[in-house]
N, CA, C and O atoms as a DFTB+ gen file, in Angstrom:
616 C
 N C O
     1  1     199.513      59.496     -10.277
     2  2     199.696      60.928     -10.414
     3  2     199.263      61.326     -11.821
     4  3     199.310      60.363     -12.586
     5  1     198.946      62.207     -12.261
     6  2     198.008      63.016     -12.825
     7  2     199.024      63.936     -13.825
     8  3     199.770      64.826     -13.415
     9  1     198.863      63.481     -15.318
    10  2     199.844      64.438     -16.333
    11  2     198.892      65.728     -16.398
    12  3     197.682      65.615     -16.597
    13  1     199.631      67.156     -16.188
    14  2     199.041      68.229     -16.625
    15  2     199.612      68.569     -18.159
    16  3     200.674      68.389     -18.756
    17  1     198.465      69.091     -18.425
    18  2     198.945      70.203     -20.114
    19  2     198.449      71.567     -19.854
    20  3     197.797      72.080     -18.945
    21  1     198.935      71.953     -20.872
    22  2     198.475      73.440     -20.860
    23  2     196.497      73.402     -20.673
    24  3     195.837      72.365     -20.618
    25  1     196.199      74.157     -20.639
    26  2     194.391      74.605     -20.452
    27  2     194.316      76.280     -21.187
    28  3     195.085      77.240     -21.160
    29  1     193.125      76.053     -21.750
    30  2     192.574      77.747     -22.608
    31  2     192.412      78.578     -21.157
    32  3     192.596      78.111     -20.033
    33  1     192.139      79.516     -21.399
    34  2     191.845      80.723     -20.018
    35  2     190.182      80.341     -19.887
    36  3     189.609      80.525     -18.813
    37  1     189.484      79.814     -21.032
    38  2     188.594      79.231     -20.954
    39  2     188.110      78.031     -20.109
    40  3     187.046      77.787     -19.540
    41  1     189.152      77.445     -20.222
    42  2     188.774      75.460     -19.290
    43  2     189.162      76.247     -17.997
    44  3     188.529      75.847     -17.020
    45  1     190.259      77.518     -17.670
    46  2     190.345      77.536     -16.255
    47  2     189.465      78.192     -15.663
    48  3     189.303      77.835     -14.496
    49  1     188.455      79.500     -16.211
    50  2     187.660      79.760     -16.005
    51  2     186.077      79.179     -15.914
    52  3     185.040      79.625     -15.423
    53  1     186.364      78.204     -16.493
    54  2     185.329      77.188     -16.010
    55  2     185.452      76.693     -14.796
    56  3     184.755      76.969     -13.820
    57  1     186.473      75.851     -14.865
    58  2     187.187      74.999     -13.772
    59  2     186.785      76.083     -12.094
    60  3     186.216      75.769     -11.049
    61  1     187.176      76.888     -12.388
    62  2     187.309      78.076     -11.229
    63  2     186.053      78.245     -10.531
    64  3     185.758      78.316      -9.338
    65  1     184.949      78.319     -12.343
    66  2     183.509      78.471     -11.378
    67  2     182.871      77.177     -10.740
    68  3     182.081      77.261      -9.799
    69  1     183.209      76.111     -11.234
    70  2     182.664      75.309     -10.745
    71  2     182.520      75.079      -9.208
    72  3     181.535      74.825      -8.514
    73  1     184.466      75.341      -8.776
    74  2     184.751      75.064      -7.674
    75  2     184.059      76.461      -7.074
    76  3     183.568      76.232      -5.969
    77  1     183.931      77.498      -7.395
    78  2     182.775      78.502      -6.568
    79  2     181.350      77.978      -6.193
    80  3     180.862      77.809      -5.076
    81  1     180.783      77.753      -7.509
    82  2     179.594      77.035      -7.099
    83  2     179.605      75.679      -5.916
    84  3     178.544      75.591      -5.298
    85  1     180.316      74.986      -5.672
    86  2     180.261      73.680      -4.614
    87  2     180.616      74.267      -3.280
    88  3     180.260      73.802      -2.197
    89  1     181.531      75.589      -3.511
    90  2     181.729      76.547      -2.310
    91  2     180.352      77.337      -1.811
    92  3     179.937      77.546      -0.671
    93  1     179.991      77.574      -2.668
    94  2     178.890      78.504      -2.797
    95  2     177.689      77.944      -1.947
    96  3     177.083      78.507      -1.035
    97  1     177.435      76.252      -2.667
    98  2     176.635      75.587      -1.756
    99  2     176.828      75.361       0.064
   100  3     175.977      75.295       0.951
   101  1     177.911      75.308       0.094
   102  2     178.269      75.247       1.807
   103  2     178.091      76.520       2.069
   104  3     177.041      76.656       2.698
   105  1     178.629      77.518       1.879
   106  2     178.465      78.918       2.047
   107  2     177.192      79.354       2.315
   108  3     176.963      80.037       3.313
   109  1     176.250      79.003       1.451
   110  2     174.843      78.764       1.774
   111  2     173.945      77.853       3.032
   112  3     172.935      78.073       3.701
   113  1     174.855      76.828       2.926
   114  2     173.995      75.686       4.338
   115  2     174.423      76.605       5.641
   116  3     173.829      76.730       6.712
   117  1     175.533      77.146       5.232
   118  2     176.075      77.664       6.618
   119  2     175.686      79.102       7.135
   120  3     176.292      79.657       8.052
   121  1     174.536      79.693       6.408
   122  2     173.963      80.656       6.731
   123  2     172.801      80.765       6.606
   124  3     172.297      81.868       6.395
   125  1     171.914      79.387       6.727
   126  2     170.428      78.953       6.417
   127  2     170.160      79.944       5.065
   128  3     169.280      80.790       5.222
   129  1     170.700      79.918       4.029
   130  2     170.063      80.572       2.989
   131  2     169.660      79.771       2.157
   132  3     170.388      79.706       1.167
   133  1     168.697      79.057       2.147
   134  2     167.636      78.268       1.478
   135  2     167.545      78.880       0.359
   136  3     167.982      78.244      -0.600
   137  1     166.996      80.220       0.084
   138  2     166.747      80.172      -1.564
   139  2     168.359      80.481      -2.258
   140  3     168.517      79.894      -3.329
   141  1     169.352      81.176      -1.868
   142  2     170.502      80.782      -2.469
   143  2     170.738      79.805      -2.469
   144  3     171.318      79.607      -3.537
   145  1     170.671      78.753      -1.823
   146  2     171.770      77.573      -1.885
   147  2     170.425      76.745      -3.145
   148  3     170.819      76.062      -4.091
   149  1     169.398      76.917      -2.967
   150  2     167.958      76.831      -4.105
   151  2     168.472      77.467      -5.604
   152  3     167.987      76.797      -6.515
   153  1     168.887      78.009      -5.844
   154  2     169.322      79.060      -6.374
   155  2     170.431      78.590      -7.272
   156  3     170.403      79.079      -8.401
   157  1     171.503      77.653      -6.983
   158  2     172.589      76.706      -7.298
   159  2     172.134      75.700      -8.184
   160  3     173.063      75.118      -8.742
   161  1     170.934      75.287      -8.510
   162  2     170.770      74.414      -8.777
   163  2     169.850      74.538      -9.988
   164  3     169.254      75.606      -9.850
   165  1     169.354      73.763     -11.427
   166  2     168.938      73.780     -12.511
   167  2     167.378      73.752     -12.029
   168  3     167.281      73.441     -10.841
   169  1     165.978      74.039     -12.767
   170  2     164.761      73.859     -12.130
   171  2     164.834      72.712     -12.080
   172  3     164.851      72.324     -10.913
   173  1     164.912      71.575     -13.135
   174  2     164.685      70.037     -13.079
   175  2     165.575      69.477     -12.654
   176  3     165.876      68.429     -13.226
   177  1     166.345      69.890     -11.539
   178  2     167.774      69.428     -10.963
   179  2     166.627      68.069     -10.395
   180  3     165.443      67.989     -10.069
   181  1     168.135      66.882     -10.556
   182  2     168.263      65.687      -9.311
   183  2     168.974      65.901      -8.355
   184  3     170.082      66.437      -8.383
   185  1     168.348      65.466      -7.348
   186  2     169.235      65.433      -5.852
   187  2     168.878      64.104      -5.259
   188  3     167.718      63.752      -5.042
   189  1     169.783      63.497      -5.048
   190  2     169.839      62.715      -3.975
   191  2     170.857      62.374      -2.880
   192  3     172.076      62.491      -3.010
   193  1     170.188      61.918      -1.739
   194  2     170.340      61.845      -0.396
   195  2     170.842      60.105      -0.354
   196  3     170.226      59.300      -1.052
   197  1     171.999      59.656       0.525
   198  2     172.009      58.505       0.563
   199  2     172.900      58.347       1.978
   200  3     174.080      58.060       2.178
   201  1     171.645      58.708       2.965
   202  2     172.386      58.979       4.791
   203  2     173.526      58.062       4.979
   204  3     174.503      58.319       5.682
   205  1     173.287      56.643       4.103
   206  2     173.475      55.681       4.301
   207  2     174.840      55.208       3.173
   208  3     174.718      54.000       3.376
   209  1     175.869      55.281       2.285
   210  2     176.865      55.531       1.286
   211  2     176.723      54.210       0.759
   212  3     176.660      54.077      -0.463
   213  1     176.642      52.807       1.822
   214  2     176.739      51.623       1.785
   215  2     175.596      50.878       1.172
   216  3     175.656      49.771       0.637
   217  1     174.457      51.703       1.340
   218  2     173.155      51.534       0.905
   219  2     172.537      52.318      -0.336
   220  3     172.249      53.514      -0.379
   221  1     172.369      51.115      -1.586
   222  2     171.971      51.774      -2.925
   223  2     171.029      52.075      -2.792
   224  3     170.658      52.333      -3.937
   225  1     170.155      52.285      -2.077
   226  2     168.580      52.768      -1.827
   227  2     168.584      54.293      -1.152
   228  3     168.974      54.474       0.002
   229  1     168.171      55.214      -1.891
   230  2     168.505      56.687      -0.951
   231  2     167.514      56.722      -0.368
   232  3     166.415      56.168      -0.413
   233  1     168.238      57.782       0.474
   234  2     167.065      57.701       1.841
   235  2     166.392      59.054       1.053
   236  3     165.181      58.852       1.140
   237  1     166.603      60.352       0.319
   238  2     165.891      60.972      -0.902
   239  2     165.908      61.068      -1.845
   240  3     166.752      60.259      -2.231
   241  1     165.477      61.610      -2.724
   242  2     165.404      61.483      -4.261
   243  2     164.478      62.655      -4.695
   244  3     163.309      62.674      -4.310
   245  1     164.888      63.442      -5.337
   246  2     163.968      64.749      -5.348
   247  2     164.247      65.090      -6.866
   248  3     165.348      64.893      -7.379
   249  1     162.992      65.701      -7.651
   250  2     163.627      65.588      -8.856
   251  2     163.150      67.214      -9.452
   252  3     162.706      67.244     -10.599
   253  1     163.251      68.611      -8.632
   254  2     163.065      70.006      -9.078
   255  2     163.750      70.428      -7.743
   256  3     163.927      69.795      -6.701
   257  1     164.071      71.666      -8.096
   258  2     164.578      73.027      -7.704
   259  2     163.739      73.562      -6.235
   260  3     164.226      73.850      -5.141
   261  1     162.315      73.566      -6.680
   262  2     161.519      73.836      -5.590
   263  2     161.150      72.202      -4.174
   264  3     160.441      72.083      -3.175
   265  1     161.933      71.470      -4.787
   266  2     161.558      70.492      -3.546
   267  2     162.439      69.803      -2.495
   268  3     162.400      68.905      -1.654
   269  1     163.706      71.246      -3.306
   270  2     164.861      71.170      -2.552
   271  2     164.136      71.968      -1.044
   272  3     164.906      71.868      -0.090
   273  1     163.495      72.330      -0.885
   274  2     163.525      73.649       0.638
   275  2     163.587      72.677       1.471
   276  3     164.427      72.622       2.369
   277  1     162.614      71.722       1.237
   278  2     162.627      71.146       2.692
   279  2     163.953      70.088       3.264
   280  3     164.278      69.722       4.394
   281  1     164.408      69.866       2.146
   282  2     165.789      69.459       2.674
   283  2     167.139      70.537       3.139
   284  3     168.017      70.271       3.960
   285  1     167.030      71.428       2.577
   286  2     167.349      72.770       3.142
   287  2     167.353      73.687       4.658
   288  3     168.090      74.366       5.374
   289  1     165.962      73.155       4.551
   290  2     165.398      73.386       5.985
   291  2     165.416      72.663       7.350
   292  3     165.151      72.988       8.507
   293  1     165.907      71.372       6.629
   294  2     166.606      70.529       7.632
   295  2     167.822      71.189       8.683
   296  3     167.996      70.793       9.836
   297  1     168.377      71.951       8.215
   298  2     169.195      72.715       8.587
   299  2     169.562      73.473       9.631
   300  3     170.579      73.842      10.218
   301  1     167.990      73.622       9.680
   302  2     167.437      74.388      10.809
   303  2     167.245      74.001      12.369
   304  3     166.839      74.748      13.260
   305  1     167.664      72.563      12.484
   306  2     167.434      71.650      13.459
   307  2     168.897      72.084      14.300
   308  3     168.822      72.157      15.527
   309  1     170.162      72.357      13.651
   310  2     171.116      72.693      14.419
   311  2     171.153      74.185      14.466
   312  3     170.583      74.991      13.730
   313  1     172.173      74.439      15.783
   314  2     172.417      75.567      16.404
   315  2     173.717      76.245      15.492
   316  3     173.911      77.460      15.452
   317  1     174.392      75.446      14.921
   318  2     175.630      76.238      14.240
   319  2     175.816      74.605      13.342
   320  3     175.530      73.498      13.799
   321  1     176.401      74.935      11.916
   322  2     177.044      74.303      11.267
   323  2     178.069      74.928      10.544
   324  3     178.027      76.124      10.254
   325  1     179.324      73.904      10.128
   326  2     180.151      74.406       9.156
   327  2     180.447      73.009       8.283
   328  3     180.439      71.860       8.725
   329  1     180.642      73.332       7.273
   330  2     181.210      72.714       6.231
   331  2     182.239      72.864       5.278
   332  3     182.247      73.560       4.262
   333  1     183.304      71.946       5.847
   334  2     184.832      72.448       5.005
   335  2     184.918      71.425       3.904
   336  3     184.964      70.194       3.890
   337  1     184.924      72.289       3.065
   338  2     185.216      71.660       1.592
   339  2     186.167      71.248       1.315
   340  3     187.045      72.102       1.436
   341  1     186.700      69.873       0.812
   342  2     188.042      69.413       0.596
   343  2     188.577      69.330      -0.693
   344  3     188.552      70.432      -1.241
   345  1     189.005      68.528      -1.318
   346  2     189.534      68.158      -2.743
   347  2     187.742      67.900      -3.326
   348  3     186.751      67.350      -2.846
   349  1     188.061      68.653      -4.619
   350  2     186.993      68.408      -5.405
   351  2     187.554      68.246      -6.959
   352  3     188.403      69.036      -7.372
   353  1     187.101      67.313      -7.698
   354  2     187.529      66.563      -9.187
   355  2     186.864      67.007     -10.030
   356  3     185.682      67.156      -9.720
   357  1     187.163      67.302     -11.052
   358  2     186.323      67.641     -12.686
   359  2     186.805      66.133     -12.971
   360  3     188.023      66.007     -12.844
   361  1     186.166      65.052     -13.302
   362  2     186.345      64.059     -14.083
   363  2     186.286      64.346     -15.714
   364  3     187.068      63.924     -16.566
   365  1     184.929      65.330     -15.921
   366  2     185.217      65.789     -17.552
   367  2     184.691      66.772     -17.944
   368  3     183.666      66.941     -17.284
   369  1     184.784      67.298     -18.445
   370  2     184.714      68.955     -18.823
   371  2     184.320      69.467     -20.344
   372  3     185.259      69.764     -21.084
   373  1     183.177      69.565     -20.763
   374  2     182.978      70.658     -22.166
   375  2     182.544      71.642     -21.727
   376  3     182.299      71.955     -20.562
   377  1     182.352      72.541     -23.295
   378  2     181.598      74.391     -23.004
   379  2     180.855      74.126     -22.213
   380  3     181.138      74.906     -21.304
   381  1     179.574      73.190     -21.706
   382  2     178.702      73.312     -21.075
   383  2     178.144      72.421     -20.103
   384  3     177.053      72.564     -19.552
   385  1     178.887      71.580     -19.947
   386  2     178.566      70.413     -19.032
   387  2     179.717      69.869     -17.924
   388  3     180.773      69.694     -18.532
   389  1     179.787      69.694     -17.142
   390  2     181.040      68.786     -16.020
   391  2     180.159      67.788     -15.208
   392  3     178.984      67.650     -14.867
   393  1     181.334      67.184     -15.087
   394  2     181.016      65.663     -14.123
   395  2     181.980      66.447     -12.926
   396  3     182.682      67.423     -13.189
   397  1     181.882      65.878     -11.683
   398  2     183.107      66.046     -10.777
   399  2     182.698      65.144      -9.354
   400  3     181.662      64.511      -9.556
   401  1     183.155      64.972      -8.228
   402  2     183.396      65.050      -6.939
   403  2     183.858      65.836      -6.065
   404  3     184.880      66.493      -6.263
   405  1     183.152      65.884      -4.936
   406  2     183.597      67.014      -3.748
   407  2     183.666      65.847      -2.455
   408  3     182.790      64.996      -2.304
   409  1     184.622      65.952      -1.751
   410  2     184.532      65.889      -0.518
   411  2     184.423      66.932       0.616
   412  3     185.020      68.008       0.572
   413  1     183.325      66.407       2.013
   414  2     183.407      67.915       2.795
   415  2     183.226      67.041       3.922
   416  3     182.752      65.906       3.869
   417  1     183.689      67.722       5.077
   418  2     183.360      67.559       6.282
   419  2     182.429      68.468       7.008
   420  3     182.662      69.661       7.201
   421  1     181.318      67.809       7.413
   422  2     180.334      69.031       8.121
   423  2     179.936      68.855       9.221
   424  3     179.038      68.041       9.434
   425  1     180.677      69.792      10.488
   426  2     179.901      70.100      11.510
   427  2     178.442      70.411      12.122
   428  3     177.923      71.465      11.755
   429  1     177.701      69.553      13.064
   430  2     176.509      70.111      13.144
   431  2     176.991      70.532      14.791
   432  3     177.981      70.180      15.433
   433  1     176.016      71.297      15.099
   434  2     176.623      71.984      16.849
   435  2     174.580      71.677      17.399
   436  3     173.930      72.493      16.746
   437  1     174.227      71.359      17.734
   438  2     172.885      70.639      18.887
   439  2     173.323      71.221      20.409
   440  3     174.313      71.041      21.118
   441  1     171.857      72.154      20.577
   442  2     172.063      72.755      21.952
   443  2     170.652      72.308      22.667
   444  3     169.606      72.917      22.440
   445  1     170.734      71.126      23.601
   446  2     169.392      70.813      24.085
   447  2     169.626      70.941      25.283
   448  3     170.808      70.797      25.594
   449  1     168.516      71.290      26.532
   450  2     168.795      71.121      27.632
   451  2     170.437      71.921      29.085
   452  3     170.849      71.705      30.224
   453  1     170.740      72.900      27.806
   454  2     172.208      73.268      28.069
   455  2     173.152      72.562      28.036
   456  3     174.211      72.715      28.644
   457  1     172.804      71.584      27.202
   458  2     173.954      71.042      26.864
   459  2     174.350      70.551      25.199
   460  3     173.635      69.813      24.520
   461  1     175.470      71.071      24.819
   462  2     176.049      71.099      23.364
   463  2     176.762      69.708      22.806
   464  3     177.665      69.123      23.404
   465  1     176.296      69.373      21.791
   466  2     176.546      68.450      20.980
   467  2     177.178      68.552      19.510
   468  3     176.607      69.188      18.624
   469  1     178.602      67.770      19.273
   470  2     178.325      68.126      17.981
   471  2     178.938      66.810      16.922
   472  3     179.999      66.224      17.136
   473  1     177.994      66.516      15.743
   474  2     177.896      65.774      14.877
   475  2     178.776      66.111      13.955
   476  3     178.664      67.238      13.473
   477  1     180.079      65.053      13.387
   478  2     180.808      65.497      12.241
   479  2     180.057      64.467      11.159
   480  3     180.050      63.260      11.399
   481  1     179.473      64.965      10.048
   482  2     179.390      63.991       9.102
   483  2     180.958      64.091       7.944
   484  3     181.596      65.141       7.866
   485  1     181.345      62.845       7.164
   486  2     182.146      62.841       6.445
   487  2     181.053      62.308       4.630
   488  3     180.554      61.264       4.209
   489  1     181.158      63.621       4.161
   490  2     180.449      63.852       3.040
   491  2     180.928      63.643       1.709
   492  3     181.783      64.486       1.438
   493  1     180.633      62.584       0.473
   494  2     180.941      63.531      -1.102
   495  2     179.710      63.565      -1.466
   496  3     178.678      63.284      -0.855
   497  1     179.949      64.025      -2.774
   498  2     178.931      64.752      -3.597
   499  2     179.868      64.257      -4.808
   500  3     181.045      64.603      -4.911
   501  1     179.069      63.230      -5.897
   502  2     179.052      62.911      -7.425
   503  2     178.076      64.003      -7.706
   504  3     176.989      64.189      -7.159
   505  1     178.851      64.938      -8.984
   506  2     177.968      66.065      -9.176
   507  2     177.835      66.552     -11.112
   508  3     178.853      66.878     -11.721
   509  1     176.761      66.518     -11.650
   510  2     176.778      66.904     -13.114
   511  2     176.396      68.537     -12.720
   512  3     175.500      69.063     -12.060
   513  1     177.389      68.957     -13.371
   514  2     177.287      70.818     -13.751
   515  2     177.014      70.814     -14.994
   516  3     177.647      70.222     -15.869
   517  1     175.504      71.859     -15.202
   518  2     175.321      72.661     -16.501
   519  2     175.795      74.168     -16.589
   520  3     175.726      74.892     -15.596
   521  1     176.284      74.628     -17.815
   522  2     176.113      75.909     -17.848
   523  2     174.841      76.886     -18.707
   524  3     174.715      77.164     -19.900
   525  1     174.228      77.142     -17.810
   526  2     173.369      77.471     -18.316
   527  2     173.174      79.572     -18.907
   528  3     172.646      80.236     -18.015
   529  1     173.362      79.978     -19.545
   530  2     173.216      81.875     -19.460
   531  2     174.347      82.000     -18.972
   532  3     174.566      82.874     -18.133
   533  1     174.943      81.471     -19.238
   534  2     176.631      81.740     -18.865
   535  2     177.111      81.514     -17.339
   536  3     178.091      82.049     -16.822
   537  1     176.381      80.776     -16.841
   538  2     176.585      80.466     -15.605
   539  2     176.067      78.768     -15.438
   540  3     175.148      78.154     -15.980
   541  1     177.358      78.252     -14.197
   542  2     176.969      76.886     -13.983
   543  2     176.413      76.528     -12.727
   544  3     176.646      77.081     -11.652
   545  1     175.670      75.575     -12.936
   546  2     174.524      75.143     -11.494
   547  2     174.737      73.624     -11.779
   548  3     175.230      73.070     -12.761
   549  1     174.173      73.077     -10.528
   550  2     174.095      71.715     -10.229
   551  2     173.067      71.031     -11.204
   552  3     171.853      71.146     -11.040
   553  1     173.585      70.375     -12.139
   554  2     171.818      69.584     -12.397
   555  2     171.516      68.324     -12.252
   556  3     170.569      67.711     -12.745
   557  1     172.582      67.846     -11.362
   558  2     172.367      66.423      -9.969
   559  2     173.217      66.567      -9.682
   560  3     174.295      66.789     -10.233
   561  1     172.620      66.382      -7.949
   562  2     173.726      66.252      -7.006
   563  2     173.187      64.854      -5.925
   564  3     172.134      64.555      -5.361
   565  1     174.497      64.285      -6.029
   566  2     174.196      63.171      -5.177
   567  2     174.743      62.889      -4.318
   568  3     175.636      62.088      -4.592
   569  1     174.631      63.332      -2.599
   570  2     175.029      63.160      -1.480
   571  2     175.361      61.574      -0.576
   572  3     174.559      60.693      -0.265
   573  1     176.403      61.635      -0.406
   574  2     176.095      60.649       0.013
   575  2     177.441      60.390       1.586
   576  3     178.626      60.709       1.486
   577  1     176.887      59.845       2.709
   578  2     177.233      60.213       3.656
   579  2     178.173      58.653       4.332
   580  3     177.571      57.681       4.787
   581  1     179.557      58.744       4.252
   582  2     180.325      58.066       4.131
   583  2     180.654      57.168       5.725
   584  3     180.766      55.942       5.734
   585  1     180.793      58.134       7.170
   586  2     180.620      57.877       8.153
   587  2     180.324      59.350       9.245
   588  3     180.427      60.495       8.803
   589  1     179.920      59.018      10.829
   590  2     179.192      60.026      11.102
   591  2     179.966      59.862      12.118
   592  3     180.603      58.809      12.130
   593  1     180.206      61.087      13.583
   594  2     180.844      60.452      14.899
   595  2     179.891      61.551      14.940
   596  3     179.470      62.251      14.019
   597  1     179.455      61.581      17.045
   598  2     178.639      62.525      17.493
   599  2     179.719      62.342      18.847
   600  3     180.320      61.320      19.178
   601  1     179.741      63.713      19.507
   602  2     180.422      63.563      20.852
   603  2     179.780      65.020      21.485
   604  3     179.285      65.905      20.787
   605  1     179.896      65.051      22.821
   606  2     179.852      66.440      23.329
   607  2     180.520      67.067      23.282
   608  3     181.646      66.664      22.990
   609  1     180.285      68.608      23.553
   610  2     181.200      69.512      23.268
   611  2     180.989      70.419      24.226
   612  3     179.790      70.693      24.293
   613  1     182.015      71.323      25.423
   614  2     182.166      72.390      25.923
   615  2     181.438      73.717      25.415
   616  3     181.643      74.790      25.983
């Protein structure tokens, strides 16, 4: 368990945006908004993809802002998604930089043939936040996908 102290109105207002921004990103997958959820992120942001959690080899590795779309656009393959955001960590915190973790669970919904499918992935995200113009963005994010179930659905 975890000693609290006091915090400036400053560290909580940080703290606050951060957890907007990781909201912000689901908020975004979940309404195909590609250039917002684009938008979250530093130009020379890292991203990586690791379908696989168990496997140090990612399955992407992308190293700008603009080469996020097409992973973005992946998105587009399902009929409905959601993504519920769980406990997310500041490991460390200055004026302008954070480390943290997110966990999320994300629904995919697949409509082929009339018939509905749906994929839960179990997700975190190791994540460095900059603040950049007074605002903070991702400037790596590293996905990585822990276990998957698929079943039908009514």
């Amino acid at each position: 368990m975890s000693s609290h102290t006091t915090i400036s109105p400053s560290e909580a207002a940080d703290r606050l945006a951060v957890r907007e921004l990781i909201e912000a990103y689901a908020h975004c997958a979940d309404r195909r908004d590609a250039k917002g959820q684009m938008s979250l992120f530093t130009a020379d942001t890292h991203f990586v993809v690791f379908m696989n959690a168990k496997d140090s080899k990612p399955t992407w590795e992308l190293r700008s802002r603009d080469a996020l779309a097409p992973v973005f656009a992946d998105l587009n393959q399902y009929d409905a998604t959601t993504h519920f955001v769980g406990q997310s960590t500041i490991f460390s915190l200055t004026d302008d930089m954070a480390v943290g973790e997110a966990y999320c669970l994300a629904h995919h919904v697949t409509v082929a043939g009339g018939k509905r499918r749906l994929m839960i992935a179990s997700l975190r995200y190791l994540d460095t936040f900059v603040k950049q113009d007074g605002a903070w963005l991702f400037a790596e994010r590293r996905l990585y996908v822990d276990w998957t179930e698929e079943r039908a659905i009514s």
